[in-house]
PDB file of C-alpha atoms in Angstrom:
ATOM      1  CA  UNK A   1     -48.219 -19.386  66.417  1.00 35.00           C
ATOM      2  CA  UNK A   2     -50.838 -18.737  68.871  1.00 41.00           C
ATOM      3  CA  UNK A   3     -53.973 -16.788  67.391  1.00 39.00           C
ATOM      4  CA  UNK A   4     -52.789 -13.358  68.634  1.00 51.00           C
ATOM      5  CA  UNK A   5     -49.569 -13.728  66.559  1.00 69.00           C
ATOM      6  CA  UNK A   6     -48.294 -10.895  64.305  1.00 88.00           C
ATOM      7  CA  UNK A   7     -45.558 -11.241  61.675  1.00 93.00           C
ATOM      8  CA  UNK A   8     -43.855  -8.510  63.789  1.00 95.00           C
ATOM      9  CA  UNK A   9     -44.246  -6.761  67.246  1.00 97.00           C
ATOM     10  CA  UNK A  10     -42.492  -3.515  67.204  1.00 98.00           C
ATOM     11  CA  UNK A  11     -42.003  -1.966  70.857  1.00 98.00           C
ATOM     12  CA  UNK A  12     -42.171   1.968  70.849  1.00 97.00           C
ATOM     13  CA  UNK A  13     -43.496   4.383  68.839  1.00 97.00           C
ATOM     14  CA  UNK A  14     -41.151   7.168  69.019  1.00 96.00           C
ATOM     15  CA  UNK A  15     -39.281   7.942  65.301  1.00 96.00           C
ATOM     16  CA  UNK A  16     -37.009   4.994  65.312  1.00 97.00           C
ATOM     17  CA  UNK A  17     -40.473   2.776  65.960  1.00 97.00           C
ATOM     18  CA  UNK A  18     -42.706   4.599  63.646  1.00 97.00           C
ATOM     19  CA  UNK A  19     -40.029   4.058  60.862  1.00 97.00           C
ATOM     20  CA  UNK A  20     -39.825   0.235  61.398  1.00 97.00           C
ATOM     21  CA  UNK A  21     -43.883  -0.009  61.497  1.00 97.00           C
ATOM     22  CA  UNK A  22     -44.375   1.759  58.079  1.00 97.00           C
ATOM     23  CA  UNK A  23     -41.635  -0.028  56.528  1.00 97.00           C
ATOM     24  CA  UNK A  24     -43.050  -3.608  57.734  1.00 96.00           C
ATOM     25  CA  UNK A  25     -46.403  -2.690  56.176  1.00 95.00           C
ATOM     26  CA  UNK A  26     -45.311  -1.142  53.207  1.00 95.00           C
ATOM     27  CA  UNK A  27     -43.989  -5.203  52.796  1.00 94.00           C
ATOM     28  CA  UNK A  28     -47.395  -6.423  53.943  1.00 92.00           C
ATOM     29  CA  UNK A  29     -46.400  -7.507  57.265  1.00 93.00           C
ATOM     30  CA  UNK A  30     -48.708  -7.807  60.348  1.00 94.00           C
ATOM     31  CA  UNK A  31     -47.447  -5.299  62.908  1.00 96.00           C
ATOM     32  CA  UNK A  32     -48.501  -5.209  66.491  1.00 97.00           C
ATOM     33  CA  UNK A  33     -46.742  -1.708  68.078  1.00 97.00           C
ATOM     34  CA  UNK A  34     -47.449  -1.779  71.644  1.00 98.00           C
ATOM     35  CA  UNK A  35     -46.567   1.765  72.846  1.00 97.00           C
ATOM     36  CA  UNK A  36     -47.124   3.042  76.993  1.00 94.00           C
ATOM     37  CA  UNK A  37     -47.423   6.930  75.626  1.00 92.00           C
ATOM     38  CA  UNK A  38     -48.086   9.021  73.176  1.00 94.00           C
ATOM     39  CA  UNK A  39     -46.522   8.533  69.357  1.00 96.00           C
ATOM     40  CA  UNK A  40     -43.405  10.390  69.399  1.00 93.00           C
ATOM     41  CA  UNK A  41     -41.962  10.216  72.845  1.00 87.00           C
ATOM     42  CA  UNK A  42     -39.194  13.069  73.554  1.00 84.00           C
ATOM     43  CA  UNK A  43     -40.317  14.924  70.159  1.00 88.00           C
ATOM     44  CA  UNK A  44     -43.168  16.489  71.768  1.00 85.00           C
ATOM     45  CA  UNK A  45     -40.431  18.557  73.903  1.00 77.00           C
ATOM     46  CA  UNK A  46     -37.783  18.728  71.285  1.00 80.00           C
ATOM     47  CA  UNK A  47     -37.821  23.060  69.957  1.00 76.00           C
ATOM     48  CA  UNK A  48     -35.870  23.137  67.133  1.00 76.00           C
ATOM     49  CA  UNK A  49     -34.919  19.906  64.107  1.00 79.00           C
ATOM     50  CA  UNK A  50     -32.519  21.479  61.947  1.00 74.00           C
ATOM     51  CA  UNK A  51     -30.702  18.168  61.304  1.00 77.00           C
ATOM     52  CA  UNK A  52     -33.929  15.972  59.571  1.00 84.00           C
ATOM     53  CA  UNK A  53     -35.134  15.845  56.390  1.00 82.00           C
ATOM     54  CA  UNK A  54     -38.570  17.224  56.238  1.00 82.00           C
ATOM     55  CA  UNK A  55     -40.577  20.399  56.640  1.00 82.00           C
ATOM     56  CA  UNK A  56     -40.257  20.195  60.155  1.00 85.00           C
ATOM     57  CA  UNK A  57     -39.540  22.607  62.358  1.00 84.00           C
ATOM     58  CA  UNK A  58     -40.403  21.315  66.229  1.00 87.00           C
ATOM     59  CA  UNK A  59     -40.186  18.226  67.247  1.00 87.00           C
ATOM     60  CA  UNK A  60     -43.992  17.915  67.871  1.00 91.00           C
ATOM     61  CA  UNK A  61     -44.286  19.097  64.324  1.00 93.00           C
ATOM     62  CA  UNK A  62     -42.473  15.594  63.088  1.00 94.00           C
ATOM     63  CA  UNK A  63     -44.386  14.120  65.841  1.00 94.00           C
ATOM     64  CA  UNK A  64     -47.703  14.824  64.136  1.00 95.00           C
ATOM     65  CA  UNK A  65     -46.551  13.763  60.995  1.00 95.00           C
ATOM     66  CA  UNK A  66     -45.559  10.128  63.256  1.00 96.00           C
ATOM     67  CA  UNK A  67     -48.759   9.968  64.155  1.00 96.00           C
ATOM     68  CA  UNK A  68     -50.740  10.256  60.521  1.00 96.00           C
ATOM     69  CA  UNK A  69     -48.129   8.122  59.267  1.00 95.00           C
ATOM     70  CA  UNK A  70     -49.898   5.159  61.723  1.00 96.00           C
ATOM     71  CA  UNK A  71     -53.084   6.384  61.109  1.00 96.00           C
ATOM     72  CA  UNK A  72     -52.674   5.772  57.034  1.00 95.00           C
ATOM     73  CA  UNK A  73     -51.845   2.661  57.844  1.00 95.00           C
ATOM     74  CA  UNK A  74     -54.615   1.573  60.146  1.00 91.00           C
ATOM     75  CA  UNK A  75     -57.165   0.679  57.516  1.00 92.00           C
ATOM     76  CA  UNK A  76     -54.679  -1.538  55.689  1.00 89.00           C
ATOM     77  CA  UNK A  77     -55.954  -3.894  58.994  1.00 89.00           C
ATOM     78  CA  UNK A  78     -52.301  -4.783  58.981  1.00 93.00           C
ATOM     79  CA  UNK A  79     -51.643  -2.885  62.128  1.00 95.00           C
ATOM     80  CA  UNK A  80     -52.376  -3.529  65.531  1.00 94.00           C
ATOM     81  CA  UNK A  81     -51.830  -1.192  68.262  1.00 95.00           C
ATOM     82  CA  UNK A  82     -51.681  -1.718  72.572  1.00 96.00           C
ATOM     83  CA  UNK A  83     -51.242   0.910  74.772  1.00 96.00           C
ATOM     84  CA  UNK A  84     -49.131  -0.871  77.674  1.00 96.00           C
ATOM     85  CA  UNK A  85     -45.737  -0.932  78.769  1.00 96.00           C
ATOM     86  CA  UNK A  86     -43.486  -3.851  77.322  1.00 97.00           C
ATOM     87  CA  UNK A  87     -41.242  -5.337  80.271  1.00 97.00           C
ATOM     88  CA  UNK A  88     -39.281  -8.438  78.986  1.00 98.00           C
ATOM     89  CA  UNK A  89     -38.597  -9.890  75.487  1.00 98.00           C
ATOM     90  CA  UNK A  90     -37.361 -13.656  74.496  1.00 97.00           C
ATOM     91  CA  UNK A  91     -36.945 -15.908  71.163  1.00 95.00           C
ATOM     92  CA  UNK A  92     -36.925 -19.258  70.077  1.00 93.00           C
ATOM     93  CA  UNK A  93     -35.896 -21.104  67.155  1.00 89.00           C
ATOM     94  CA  UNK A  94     -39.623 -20.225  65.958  1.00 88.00           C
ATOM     95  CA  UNK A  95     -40.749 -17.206  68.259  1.00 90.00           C
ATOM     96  CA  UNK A  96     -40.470 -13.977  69.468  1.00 94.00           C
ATOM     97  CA  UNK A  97     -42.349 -13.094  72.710  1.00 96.00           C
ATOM     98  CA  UNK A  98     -42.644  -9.812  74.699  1.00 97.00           C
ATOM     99  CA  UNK A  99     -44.356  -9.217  78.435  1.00 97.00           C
ATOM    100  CA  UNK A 100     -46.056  -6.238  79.297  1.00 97.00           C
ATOM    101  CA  UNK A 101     -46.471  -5.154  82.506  1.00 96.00           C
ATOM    102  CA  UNK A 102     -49.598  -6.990  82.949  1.00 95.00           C
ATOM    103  CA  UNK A 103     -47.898 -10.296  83.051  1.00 95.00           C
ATOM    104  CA  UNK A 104     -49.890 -10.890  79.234  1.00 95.00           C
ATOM    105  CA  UNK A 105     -47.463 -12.326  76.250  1.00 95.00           C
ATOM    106  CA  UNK A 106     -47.662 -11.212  72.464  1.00 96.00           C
ATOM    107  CA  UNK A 107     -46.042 -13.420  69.951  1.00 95.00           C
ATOM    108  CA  UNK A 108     -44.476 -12.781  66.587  1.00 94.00           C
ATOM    109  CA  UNK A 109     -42.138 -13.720  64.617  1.00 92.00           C
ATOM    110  CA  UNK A 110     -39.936 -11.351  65.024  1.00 94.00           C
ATOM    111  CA  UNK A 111     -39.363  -8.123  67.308  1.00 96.00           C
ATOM    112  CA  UNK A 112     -37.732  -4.778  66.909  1.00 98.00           C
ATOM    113  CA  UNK A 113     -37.034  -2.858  70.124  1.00 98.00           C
ATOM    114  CA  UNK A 114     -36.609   0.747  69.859  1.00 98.00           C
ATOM    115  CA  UNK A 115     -37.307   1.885  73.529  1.00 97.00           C
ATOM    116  CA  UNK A 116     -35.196   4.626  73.273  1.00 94.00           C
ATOM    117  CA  UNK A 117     -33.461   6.178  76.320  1.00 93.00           C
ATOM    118  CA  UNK A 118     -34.419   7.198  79.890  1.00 89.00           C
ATOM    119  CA  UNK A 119     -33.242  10.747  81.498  1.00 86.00           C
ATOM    120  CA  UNK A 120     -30.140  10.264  83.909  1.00 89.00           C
ATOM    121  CA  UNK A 121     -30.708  12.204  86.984  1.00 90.00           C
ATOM    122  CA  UNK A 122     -28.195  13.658  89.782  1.00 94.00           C
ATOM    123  CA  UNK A 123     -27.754  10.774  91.871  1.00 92.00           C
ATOM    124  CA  UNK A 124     -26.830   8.698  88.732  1.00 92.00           C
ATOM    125  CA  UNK A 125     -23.769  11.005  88.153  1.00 94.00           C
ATOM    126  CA  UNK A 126     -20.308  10.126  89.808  1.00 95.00           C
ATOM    127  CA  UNK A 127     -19.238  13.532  89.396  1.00 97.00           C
ATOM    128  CA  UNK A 128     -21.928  14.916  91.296  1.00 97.00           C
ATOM    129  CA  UNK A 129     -22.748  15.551  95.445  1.00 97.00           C
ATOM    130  CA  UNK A 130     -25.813  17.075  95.658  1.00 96.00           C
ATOM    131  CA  UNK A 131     -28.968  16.598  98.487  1.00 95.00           C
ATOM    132  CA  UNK A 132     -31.165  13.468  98.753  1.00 93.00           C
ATOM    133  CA  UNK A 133     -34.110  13.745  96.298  1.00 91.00           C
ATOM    134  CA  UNK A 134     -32.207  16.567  94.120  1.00 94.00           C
ATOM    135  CA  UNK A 135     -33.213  16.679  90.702  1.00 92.00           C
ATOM    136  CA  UNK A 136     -32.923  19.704  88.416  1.00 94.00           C
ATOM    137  CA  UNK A 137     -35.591  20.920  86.257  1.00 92.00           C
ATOM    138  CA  UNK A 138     -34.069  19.548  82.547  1.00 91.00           C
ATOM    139  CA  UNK A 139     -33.246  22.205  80.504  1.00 92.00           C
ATOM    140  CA  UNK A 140     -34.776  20.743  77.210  1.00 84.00           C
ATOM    141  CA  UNK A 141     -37.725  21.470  79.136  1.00 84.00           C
ATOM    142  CA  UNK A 142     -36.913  25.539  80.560  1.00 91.00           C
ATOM    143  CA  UNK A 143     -37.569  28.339  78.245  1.00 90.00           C
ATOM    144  CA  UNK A 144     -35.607  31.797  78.717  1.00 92.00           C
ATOM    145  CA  UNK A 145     -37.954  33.029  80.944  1.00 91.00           C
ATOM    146  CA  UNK A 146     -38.077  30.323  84.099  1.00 91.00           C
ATOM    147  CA  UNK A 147     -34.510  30.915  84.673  1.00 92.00           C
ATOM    148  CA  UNK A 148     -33.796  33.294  86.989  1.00 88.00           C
ATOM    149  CA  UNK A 149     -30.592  34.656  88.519  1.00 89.00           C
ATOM    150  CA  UNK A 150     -27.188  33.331  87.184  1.00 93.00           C
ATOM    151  CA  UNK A 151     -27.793  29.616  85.307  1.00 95.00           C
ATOM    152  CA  UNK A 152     -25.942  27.062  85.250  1.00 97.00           C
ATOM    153  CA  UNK A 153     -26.379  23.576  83.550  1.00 97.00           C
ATOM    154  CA  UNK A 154     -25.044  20.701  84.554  1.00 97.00           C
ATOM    155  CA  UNK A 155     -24.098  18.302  81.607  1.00 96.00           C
ATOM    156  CA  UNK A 156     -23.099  19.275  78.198  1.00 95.00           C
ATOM    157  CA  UNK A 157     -25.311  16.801  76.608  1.00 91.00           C
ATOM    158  CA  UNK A 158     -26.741  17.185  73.079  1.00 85.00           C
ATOM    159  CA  UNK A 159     -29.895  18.602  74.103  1.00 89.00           C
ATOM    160  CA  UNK A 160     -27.330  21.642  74.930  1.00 93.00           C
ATOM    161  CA  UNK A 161     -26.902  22.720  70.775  1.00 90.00           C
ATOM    162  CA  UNK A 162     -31.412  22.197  70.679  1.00 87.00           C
ATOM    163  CA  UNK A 163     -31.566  24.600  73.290  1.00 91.00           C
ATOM    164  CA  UNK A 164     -29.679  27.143  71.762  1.00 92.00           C
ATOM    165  CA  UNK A 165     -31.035  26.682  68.129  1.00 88.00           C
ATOM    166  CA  UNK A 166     -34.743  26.459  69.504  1.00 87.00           C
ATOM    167  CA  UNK A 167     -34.247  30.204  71.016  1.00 90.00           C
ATOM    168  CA  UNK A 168     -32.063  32.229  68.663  1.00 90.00           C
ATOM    169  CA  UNK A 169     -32.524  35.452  70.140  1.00 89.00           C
ATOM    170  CA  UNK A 170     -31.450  35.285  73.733  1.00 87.00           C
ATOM    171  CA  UNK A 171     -28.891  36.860  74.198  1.00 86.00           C
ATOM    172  CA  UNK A 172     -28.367  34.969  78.112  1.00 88.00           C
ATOM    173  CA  UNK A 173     -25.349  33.382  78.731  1.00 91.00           C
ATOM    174  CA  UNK A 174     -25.253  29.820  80.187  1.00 94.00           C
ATOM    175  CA  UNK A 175     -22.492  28.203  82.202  1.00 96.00           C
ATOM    176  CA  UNK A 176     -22.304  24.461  81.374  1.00 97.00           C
ATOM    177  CA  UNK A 177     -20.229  22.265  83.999  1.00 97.00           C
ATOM    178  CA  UNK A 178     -18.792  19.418  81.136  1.00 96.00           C
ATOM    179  CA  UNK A 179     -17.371  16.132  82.621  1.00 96.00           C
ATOM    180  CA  UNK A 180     -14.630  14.662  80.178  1.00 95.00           C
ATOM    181  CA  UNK A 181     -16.874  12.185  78.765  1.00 91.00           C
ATOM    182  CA  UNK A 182     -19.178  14.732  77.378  1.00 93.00           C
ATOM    183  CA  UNK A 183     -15.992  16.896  75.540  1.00 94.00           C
ATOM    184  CA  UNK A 184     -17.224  15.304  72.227  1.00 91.00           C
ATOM    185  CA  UNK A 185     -20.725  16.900  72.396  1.00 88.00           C
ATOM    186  CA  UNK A 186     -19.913  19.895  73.929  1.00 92.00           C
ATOM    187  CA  UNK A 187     -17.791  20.811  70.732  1.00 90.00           C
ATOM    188  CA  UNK A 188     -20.649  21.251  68.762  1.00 86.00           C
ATOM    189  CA  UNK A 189     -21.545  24.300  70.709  1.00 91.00           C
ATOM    190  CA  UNK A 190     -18.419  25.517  72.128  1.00 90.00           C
ATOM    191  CA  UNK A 191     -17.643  28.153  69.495  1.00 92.00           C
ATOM    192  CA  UNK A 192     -21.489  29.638  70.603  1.00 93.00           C
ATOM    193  CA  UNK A 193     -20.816  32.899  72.527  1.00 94.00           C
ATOM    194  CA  UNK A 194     -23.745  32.291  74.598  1.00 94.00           C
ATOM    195  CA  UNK A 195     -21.992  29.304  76.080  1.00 95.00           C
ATOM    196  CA  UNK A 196     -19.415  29.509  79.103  1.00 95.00           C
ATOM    197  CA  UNK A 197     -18.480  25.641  78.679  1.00 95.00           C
ATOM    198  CA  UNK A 198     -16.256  25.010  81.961  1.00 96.00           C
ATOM    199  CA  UNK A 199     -14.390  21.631  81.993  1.00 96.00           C
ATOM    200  CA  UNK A 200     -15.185  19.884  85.402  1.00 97.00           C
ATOM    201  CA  UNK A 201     -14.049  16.834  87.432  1.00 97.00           C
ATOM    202  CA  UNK A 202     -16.665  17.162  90.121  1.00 98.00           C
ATOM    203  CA  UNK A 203     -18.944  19.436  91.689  1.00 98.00           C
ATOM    204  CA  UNK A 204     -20.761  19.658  95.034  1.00 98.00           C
ATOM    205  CA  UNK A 205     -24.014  21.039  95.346  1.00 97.00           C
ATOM    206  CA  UNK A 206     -25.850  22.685  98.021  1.00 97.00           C
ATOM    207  CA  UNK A 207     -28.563  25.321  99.073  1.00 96.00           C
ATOM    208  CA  UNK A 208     -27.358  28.896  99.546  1.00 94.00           C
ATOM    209  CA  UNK A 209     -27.937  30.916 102.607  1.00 91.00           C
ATOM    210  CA  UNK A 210     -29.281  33.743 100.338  1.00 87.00           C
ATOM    211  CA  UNK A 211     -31.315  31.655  98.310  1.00 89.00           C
ATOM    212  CA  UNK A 212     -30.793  29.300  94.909  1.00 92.00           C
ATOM    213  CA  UNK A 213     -27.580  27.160  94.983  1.00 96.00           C
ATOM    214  CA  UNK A 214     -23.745  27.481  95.941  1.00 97.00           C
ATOM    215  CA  UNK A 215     -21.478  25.107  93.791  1.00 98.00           C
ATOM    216  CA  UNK A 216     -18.197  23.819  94.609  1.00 98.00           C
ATOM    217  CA  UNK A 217     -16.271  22.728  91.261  1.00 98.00           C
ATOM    218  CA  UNK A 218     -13.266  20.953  90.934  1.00 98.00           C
ATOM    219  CA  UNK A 219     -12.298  21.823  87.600  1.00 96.00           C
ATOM    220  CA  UNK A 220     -10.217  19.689  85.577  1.00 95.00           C
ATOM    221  CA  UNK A 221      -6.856  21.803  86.075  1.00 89.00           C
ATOM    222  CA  UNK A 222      -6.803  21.416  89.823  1.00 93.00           C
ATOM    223  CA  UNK A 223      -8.306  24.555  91.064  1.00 95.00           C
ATOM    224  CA  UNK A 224     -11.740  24.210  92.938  1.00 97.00           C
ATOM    225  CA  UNK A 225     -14.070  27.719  92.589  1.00 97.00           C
ATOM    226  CA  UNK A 226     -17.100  28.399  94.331  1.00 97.00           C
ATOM    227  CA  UNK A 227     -20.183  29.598  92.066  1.00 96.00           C
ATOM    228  CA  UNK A 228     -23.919  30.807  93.106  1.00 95.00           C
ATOM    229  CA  UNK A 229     -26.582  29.970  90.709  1.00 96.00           C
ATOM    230  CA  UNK A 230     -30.211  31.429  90.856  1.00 95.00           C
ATOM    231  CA  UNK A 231     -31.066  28.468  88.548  1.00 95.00           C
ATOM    232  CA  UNK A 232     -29.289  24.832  88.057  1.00 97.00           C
ATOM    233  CA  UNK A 233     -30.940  22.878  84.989  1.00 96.00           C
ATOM    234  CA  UNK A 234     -30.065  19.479  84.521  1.00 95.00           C
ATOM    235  CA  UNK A 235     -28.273  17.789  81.227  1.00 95.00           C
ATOM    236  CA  UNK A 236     -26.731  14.908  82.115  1.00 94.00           C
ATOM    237  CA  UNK A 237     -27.566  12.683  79.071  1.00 87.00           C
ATOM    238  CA  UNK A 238     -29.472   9.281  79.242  1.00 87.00           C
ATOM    239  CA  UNK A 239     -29.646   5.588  80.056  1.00 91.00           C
ATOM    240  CA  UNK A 240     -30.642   3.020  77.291  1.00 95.00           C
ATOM    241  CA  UNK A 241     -34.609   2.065  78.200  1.00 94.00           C
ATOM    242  CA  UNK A 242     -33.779  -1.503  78.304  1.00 95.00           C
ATOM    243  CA  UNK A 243     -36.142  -4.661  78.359  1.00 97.00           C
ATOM    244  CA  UNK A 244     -34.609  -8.212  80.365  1.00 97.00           C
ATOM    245  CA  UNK A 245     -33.752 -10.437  77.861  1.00 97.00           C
ATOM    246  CA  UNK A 246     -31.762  -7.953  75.786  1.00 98.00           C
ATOM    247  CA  UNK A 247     -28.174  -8.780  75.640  1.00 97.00           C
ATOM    248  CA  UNK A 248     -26.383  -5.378  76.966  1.00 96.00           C
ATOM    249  CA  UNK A 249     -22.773  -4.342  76.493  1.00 95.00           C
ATOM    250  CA  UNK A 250     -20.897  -2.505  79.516  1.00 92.00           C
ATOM    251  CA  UNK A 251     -22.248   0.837  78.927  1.00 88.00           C
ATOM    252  CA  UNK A 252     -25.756  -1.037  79.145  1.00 93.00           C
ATOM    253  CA  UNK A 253     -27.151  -0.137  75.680  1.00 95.00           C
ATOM    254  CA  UNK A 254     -28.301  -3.136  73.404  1.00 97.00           C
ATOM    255  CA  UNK A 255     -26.669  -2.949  69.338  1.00 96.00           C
ATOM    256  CA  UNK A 256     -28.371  -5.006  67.644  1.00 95.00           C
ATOM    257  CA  UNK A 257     -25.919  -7.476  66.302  1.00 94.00           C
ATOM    258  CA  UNK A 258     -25.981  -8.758  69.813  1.00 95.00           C
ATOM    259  CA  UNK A 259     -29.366 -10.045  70.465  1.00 96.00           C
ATOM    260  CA  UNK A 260     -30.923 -13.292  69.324  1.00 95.00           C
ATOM    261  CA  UNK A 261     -31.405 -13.511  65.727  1.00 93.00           C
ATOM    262  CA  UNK A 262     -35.103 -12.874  65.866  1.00 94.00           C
ATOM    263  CA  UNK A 263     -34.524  -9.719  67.980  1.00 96.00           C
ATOM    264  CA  UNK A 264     -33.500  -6.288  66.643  1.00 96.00           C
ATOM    265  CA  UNK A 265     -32.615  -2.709  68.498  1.00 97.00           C
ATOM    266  CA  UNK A 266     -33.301  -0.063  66.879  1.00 97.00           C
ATOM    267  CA  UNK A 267     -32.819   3.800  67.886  1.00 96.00           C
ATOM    268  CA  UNK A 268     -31.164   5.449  70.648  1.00 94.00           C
ATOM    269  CA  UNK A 269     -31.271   2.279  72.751  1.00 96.00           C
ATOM    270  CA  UNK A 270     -28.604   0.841  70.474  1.00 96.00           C
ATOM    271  CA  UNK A 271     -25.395   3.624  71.219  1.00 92.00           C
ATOM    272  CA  UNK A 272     -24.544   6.448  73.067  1.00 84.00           C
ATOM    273  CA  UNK A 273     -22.925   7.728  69.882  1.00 83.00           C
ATOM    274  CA  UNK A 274     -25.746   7.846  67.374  1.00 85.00           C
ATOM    275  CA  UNK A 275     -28.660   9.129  68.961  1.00 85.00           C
ATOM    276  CA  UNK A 276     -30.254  11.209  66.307  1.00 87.00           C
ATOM    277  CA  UNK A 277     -33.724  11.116  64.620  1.00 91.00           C
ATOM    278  CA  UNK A 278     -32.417  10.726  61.444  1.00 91.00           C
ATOM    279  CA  UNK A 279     -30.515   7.858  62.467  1.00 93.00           C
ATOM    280  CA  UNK A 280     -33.340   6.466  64.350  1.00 95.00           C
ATOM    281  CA  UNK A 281     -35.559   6.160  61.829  1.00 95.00           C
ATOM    282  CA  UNK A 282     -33.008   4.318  59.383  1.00 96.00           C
ATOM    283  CA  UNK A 283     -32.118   2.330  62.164  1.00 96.00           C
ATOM    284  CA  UNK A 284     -36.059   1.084  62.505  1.00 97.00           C
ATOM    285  CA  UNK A 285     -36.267   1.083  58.413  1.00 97.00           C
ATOM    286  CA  UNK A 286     -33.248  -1.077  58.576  1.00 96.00           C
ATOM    287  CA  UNK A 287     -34.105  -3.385  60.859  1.00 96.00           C
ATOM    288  CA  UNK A 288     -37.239  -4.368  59.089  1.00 96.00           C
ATOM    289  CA  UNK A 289     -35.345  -5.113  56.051  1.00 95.00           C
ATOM    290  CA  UNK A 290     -33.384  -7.693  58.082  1.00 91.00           C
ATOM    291  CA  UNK A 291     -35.722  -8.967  59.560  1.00 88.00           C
ATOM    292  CA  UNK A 292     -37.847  -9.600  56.309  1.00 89.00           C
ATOM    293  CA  UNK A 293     -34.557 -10.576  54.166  1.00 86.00           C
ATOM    294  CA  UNK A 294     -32.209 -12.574  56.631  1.00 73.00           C
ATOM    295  CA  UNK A 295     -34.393 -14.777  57.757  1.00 60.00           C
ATOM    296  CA  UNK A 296     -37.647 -14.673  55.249  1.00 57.00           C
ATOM    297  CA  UNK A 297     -40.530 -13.723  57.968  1.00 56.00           C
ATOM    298  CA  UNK A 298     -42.566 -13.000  55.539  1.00 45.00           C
ATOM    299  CA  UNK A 299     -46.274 -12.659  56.217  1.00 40.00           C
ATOM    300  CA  UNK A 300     -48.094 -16.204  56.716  1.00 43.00           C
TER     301      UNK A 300
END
């Protein structure tokens, strides 16, 4: 190994890569997380956890808690940190090696991936026509009170049931436009009253002569109706964050048991289906244990 070799790089520090660092140096392995942001990613917008264990209420309550987790672990000296954004990763028989966008190379032993998942936007969506350059405002991002006129939300993704449970008391009802692909998400929240969940095939989007948006649904029965929205949030879901050299399966996200055996995924960039925090952070946990088991990279 070159002299800036770790035992393990782990790329992102969001909950699935915070997880996979402290477990690592709980076994007295020599991490090097190389994070672009700050530690927690998406928490520090998230309103409401009601689904992870902990006294946490927010997501940038948990976040916090992320962040002393690394900094009890910084005077162990086995933890490195970079702030820099990882671009490709590749193994050998011997070594693991990730880019940044720098063109510089870190070596380990071993690396665990947990990049997480990029916001889709409007002109990534079949089932959408909408203007060049249109892109929504995401609602995980709009409280009560920036949405004005009639709202409507295109996507019935998961961040859909945070909304609601991060604002309790508004009484505002929401119109969600849900493609077919999304009728296993929306379920969680379709018996909430504040929800008018309408099943779509496509919708077309333009600018209203009075002002905010006319939409032109096709809904899944065969009728098309015409809707005007003061506000139109977006909620389409997300795309795995992916490095080249990851093997991907044809929804592009990268499980783990298909990478090279000195590669893990860990976190939402491994399903669609399973991205939680709780999950997440086993999934990082997890990996580590692999890594340090199945194939003995222990510390040298």
């Amino acid at each position: 190994m070159s002299a800036s070799s770790s035992d393990l790089i782990v790329v992102g520090a969001g909950p699935a890569g915070v997880a996979a660092t402290v477990m690592a140096a709980s076994l007295g392995m020599r991490v090097h997380l190389i994070e672009r942001d700050r530690v927690g990613g998406k928490l520090h917008h998230i309103g409401a956890l009601n689904n992870v264990p902990g006294n946490w209420s927010t997501g940038p309550d948990l976040a916090a808690a992320l962040t002393a987790d690394l900094d009890r672990i910084a005077p162990t000296r086995l933890l490195r940190r970079t702030a820099a954004s990882a671009t490709a990763v590749s193994a050998d028989d011997e070594h693991t090696r990730v880019r940044l966008a720098d063109g510089t190379e870190h070596t380990a032993a071993a690396a665990i991936i947990a990049t997480g998942v990029t916001t889709l936007s409007p002109a990534d969506i079949p089932w959408i026509t909408a203007p060049d350059g249109f892109w929504p405002d995401p609602l995980w991002r709009t409280g009560p009170d920036q949405m004005s006129g009639v709202t409507w939300v295109l996507g019935a993704d998961r961040p859909l049931g945070t909304w609601l449970r991060a604002h309790p008391d508004v009484a505002r009802t929401i119109s969600v436009l849900c493609p077919q692909e999304d009728d296993y998400k929306a379920s969680e929240v379709a018996d909430d009253p504040r929800v008018n969940l309408v099943q779509c095939a496509a919708v077309a989007i333009a600018p209203a002569p009075t002002g905010g948006w006319t939409l032109e649904v096709d809904e899944r029965g065969g009728k098309r109706r015409q809707y005007i929205a003061g506000t139109v949030l977006g909620n389409l879901g997300n795309r795995p964050a992916t490095l080249e050299g990851l093997a991907q399966t044809a929804d592009e996200y990268c499980p783990p048991d298909e990478q090279h055996p000195r590669i893990w995924t860990a976190g939402d960039l491994r399903s669609a289906r399973f991205q939680r925090i709780a999950t997440a952070q086993g999934s990082g946990a997890e990996a580590v244990l692999a890594c340090y088991y199945d194939t003995a990279l222990v510390r040298t």
